[in-house]
PDB file of C-alpha atoms in Angstrom:
ATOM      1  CA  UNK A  15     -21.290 222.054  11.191  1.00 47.00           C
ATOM      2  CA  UNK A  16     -18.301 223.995  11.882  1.00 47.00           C
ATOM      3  CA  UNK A  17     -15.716 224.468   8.708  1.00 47.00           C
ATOM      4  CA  UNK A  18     -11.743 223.500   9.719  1.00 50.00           C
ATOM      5  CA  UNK A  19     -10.064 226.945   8.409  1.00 47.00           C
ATOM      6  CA  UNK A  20      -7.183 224.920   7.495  1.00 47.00           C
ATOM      7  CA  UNK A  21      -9.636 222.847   4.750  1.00 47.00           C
ATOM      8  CA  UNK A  22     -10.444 226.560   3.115  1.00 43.00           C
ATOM      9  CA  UNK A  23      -8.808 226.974   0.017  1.00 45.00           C
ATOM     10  CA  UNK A  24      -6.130 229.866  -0.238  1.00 45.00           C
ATOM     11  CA  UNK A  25      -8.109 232.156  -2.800  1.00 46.00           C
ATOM     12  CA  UNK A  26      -5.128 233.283  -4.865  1.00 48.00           C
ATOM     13  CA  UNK A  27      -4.998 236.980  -6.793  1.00 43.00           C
ATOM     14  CA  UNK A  28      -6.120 237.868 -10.070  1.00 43.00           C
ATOM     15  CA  UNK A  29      -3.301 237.140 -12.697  1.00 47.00           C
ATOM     16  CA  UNK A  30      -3.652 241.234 -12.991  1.00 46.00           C
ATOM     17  CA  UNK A  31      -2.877 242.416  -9.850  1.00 42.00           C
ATOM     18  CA  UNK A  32       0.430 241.444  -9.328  1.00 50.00           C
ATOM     19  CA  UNK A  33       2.574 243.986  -7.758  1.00 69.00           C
ATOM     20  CA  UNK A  34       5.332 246.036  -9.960  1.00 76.00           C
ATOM     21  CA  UNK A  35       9.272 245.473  -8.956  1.00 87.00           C
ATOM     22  CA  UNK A  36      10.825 248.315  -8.357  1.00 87.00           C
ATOM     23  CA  UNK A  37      14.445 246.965  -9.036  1.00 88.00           C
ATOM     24  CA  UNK A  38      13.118 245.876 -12.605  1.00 91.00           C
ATOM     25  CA  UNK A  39      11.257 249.325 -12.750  1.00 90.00           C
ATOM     26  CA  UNK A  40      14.949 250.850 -11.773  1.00 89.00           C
ATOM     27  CA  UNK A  41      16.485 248.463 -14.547  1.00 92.00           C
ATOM     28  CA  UNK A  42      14.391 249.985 -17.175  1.00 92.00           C
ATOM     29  CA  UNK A  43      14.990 253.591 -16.246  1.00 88.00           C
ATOM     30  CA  UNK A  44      18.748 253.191 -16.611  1.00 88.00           C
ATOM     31  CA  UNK A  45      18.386 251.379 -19.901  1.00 91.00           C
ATOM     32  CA  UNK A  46      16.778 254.299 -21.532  1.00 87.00           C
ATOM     33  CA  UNK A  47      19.059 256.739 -19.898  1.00 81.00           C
ATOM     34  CA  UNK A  48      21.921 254.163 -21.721  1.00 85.00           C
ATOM     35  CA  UNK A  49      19.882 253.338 -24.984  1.00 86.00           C
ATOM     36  CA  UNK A  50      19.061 257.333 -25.536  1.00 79.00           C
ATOM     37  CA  UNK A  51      22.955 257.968 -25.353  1.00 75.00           C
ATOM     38  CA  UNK A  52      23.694 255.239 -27.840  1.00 82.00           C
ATOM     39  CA  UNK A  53      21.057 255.479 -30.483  1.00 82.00           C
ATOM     40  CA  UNK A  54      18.635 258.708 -29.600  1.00 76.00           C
ATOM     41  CA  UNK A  55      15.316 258.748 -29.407  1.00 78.00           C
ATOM     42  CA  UNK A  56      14.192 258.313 -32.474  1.00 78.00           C
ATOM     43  CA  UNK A  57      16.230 255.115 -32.971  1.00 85.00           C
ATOM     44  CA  UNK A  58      15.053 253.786 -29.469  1.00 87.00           C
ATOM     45  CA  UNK A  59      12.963 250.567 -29.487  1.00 92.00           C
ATOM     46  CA  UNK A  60      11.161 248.708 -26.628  1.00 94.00           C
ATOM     47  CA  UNK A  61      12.929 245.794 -28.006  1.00 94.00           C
ATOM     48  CA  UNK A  62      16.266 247.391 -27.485  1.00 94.00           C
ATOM     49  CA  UNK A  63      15.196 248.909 -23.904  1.00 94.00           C
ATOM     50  CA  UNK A  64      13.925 245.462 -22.771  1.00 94.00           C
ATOM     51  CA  UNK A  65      17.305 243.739 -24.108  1.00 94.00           C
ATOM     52  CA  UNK A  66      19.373 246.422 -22.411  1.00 94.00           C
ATOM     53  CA  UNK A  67      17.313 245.927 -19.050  1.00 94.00           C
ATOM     54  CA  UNK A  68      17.414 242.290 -19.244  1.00 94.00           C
ATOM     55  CA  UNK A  69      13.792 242.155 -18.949  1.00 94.00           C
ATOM     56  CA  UNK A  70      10.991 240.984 -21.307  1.00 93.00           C
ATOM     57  CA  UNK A  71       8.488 243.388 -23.374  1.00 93.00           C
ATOM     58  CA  UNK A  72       5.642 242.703 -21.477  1.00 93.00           C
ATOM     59  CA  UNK A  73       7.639 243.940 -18.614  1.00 93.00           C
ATOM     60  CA  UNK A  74       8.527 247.285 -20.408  1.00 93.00           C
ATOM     61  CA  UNK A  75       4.439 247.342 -21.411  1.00 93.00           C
ATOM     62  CA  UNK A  76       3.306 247.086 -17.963  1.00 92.00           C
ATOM     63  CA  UNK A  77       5.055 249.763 -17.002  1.00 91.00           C
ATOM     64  CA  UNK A  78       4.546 252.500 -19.778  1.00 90.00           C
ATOM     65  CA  UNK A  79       2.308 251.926 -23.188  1.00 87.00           C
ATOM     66  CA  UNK A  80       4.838 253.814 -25.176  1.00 87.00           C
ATOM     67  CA  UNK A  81       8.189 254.941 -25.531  1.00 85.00           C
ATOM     68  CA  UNK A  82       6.893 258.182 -25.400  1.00 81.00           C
ATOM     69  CA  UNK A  83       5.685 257.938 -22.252  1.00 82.00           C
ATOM     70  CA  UNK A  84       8.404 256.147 -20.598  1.00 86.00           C
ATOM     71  CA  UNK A  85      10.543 259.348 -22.187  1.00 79.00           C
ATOM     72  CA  UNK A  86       8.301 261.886 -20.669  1.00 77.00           C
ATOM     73  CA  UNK A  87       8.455 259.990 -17.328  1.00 79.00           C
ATOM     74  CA  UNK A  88      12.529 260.131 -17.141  1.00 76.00           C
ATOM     75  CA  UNK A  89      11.481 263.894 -18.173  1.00 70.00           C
ATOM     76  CA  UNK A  90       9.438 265.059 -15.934  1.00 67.00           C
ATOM     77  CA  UNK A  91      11.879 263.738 -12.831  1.00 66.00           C
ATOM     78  CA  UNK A  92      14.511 266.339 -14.403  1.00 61.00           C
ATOM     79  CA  UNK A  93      11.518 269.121 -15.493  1.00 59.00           C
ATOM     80  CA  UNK A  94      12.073 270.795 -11.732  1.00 55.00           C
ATOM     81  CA  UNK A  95       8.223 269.204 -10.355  1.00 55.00           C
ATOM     82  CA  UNK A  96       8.955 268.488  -6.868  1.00 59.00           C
ATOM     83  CA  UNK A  97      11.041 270.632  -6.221  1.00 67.00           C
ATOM     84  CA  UNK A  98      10.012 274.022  -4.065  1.00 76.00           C
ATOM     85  CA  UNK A  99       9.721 277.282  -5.442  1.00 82.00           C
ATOM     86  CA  UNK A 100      13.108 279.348  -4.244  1.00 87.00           C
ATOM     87  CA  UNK A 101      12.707 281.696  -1.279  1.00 89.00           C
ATOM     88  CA  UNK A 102      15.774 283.282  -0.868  1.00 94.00           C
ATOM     89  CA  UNK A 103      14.379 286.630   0.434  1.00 93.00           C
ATOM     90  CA  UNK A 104      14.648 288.573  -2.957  1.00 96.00           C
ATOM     91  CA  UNK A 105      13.667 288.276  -6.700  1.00 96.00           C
ATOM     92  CA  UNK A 106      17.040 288.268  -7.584  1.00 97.00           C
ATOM     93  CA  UNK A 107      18.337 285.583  -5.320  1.00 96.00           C
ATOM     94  CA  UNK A 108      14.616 283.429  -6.308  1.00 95.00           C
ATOM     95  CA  UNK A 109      15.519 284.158 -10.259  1.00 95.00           C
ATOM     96  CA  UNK A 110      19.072 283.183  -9.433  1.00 95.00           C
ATOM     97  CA  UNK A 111      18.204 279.795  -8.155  1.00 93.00           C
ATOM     98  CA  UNK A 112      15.923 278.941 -10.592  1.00 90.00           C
ATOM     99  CA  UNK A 113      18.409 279.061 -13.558  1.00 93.00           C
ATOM    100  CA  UNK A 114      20.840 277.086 -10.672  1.00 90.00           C
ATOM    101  CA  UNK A 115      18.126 274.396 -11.083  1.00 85.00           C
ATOM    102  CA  UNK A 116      17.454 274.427 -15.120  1.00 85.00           C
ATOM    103  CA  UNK A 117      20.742 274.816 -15.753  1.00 88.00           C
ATOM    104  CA  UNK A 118      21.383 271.471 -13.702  1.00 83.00           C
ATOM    105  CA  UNK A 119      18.276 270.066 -15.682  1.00 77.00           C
ATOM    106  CA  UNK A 120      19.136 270.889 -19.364  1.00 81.00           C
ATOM    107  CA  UNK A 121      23.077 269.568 -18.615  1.00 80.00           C
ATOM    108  CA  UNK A 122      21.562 266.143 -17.800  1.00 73.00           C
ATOM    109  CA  UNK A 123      22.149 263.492 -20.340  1.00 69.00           C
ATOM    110  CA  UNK A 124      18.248 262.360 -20.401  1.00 68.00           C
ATOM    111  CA  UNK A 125      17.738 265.869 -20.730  1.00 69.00           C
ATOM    112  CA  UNK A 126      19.879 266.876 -23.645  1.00 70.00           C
ATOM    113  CA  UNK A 127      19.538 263.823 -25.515  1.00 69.00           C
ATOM    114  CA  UNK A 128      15.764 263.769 -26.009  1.00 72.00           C
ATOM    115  CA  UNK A 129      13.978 267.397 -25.432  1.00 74.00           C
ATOM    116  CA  UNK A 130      15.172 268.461 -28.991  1.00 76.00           C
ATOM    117  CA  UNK A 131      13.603 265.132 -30.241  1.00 74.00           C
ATOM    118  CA  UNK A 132      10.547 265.680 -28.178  1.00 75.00           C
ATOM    119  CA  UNK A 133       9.749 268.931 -28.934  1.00 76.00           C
ATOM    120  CA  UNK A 134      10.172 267.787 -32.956  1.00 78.00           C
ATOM    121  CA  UNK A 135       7.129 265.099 -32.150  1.00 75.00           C
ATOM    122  CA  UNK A 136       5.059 267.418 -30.326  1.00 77.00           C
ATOM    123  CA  UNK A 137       5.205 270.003 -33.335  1.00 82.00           C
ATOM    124  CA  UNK A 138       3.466 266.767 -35.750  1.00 81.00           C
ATOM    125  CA  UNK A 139       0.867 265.530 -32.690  1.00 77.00           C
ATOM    126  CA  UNK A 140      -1.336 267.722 -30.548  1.00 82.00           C
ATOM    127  CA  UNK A 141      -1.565 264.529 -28.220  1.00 75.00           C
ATOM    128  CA  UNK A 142       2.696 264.601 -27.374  1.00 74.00           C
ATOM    129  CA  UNK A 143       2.606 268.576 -27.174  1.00 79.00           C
ATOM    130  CA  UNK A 144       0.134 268.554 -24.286  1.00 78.00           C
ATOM    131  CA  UNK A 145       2.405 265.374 -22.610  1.00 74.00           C
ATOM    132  CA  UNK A 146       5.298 267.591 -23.481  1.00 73.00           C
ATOM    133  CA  UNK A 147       3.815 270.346 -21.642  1.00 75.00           C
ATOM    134  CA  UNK A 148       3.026 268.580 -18.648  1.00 72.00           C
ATOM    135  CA  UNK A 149       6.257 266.934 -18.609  1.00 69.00           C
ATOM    136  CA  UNK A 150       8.687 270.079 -19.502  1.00 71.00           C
ATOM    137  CA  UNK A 151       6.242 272.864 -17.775  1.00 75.00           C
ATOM    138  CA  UNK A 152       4.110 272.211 -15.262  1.00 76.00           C
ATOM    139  CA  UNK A 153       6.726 272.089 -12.806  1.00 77.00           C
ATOM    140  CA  UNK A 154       8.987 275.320 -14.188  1.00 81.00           C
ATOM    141  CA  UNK A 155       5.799 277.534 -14.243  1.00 85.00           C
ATOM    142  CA  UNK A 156       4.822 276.852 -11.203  1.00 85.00           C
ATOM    143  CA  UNK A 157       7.966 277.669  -9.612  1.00 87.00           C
ATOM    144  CA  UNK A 158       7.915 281.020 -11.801  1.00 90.00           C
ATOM    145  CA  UNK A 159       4.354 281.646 -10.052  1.00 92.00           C
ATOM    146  CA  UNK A 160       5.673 281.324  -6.853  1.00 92.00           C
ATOM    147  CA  UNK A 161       8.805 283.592  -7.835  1.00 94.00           C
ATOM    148  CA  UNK A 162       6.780 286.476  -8.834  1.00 95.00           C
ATOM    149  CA  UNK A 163       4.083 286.497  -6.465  1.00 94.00           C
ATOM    150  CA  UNK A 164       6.423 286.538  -3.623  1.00 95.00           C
ATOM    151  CA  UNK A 165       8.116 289.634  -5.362  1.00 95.00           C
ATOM    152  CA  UNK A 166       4.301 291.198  -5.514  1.00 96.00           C
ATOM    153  CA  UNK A 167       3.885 290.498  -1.961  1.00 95.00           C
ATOM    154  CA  UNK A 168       7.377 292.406  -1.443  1.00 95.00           C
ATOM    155  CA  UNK A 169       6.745 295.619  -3.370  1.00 95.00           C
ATOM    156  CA  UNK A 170       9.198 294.243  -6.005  1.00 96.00           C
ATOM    157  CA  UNK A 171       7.324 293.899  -8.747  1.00 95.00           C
ATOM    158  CA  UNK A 172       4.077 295.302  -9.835  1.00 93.00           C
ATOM    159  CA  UNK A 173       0.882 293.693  -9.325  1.00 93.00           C
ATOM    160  CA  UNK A 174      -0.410 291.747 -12.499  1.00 92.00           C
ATOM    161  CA  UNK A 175       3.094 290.408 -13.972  1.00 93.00           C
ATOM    162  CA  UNK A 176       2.875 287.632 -15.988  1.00 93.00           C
ATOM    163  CA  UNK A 177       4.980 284.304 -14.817  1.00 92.00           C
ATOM    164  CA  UNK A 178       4.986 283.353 -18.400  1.00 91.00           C
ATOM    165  CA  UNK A 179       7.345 286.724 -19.201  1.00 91.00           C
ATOM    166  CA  UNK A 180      10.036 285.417 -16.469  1.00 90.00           C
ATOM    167  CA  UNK A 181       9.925 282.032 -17.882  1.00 88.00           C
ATOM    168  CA  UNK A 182      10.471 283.407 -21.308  1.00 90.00           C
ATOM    169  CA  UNK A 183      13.592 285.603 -19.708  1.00 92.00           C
ATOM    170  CA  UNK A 184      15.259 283.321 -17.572  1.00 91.00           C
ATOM    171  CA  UNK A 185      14.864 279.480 -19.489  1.00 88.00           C
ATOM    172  CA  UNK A 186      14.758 280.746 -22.951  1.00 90.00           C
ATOM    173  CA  UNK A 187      18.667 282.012 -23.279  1.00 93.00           C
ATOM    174  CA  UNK A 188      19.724 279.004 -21.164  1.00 90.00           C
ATOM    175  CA  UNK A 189      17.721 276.562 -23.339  1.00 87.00           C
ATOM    176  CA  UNK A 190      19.246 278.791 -26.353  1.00 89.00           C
ATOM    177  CA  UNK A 191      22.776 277.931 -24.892  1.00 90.00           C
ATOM    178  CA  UNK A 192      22.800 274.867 -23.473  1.00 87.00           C
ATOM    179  CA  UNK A 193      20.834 272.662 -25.961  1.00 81.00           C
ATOM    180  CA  UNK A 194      20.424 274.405 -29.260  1.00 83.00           C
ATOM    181  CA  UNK A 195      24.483 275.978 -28.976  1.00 85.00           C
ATOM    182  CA  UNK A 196      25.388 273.357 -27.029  1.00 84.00           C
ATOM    183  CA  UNK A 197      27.661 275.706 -25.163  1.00 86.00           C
ATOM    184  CA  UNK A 198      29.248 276.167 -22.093  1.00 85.00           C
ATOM    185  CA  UNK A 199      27.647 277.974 -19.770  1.00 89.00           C
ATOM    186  CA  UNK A 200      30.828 279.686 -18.550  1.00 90.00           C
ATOM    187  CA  UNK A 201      31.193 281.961 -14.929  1.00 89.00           C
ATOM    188  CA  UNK A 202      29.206 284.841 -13.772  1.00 93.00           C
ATOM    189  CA  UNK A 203      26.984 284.252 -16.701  1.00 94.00           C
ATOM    190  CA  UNK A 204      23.498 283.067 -14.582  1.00 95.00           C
ATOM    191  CA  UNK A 205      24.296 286.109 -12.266  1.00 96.00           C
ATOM    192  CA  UNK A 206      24.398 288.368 -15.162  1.00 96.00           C
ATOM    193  CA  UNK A 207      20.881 286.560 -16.811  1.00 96.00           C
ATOM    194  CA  UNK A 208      19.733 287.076 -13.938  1.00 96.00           C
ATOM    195  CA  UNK A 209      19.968 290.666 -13.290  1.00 96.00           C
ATOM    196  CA  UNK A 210      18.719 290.669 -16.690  1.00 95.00           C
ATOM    197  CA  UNK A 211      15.664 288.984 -15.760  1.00 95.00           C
ATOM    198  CA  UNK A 212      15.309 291.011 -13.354  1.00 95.00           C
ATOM    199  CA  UNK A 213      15.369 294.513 -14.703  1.00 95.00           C
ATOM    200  CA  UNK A 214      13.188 292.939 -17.519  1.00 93.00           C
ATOM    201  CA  UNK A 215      10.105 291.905 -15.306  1.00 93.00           C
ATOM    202  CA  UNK A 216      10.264 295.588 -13.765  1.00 92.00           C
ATOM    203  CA  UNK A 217      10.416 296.931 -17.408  1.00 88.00           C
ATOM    204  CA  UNK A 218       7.357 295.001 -18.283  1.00 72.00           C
TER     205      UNK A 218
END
């Protein structure tokens, strides 16, 4: 006996596998960015998020199981991961263009209104310092690694220096400045760091 296809019940999918909206996904984003500015992150709430983003808990749940990791999310999109490791031709032009692109990150709002915070919660839990580090790092030190062994390769610098040195050089006064100061980071002042980064790394 031959079954009509059109008698065959539409088997539906499980309650759990229904696909994500990206315009609510969007909606959320921008109410952090928008809650962080108002209250900070210590303040922020799910609740408040989800009322900001017109959107229900369970929506904000799906998504991210914590605040925390929604945070470090918005992060990590600002933490320079993505983004290719400068090859201007020289290690001052590569060091140059890195603190062009973490000087861009740390005068973001997302940025400056929750890495302070952050790094306070990652000194109480071992569990939101390694998030923090994947978030904040992964992408910067790997950009470093690529800056200094191209400058191997090139005779620049000598064989064996440490990437962790030129982050320590080149993000550590910016961080210093723009989000502990909260100053201005006014003209010729990355050229000068990084000449300074520069004739540290060959000092080394």
């Amino acid at each position: 006996m031959t079954t009509d296809p059109a008698a065959t019940p539409t088997r539906r999918a499980p309650a759990g596998a229904a696909v994500l909206r990206e315009d609510v996904t969007e909606a959320i984003r921008e109410a952090v960015v928008e809650e962080l500015a108002a209250v900070g992150f210590s303040r922020m709430s799910i609740e408040g998020i989800a009322r900001r983003a017109g959107v229900g808990k369970t929506a904000v749940y799906r998504r991210w199981k914590s605040k925390l990791h929604l945070v470090l999310d918005l992060v990590g999109a600002f933490a320079a991961d993505g983004l290719p490791v400068p090859s201007t031709g020289s290690l001052y032009g590569d060091v140059r263009a890195l603190l062009e692109v973490m000087s861009h990150v740390l005068r973001h709002p997302v940025a400056s209104a929750v890495i302070p915070d952050l790094l306070v919660e990652a000194a109480r839990n071992p569990e939101i310092a390694e998030a923090v580090r994947g978030a904040l790092l992964d992408g910067q030190r790997r950009m470093a690694e690529g800056i200094v062994s191209e400058a191997v390769v090139r005779g620049e610098l000598r064989e064996g220096t440490d990437p962790e040195r030129a982050l320590d050089l080149a993000i550590g006064p910016l961080y210093w400045r723009q989000v502990v100061v909260r100053d201005a980071v006014p003209g010729g002042y990355l050229d000068e760091l990084a000449r300074s980064v520069v004739a540290g790394l060959r000092a080394a």
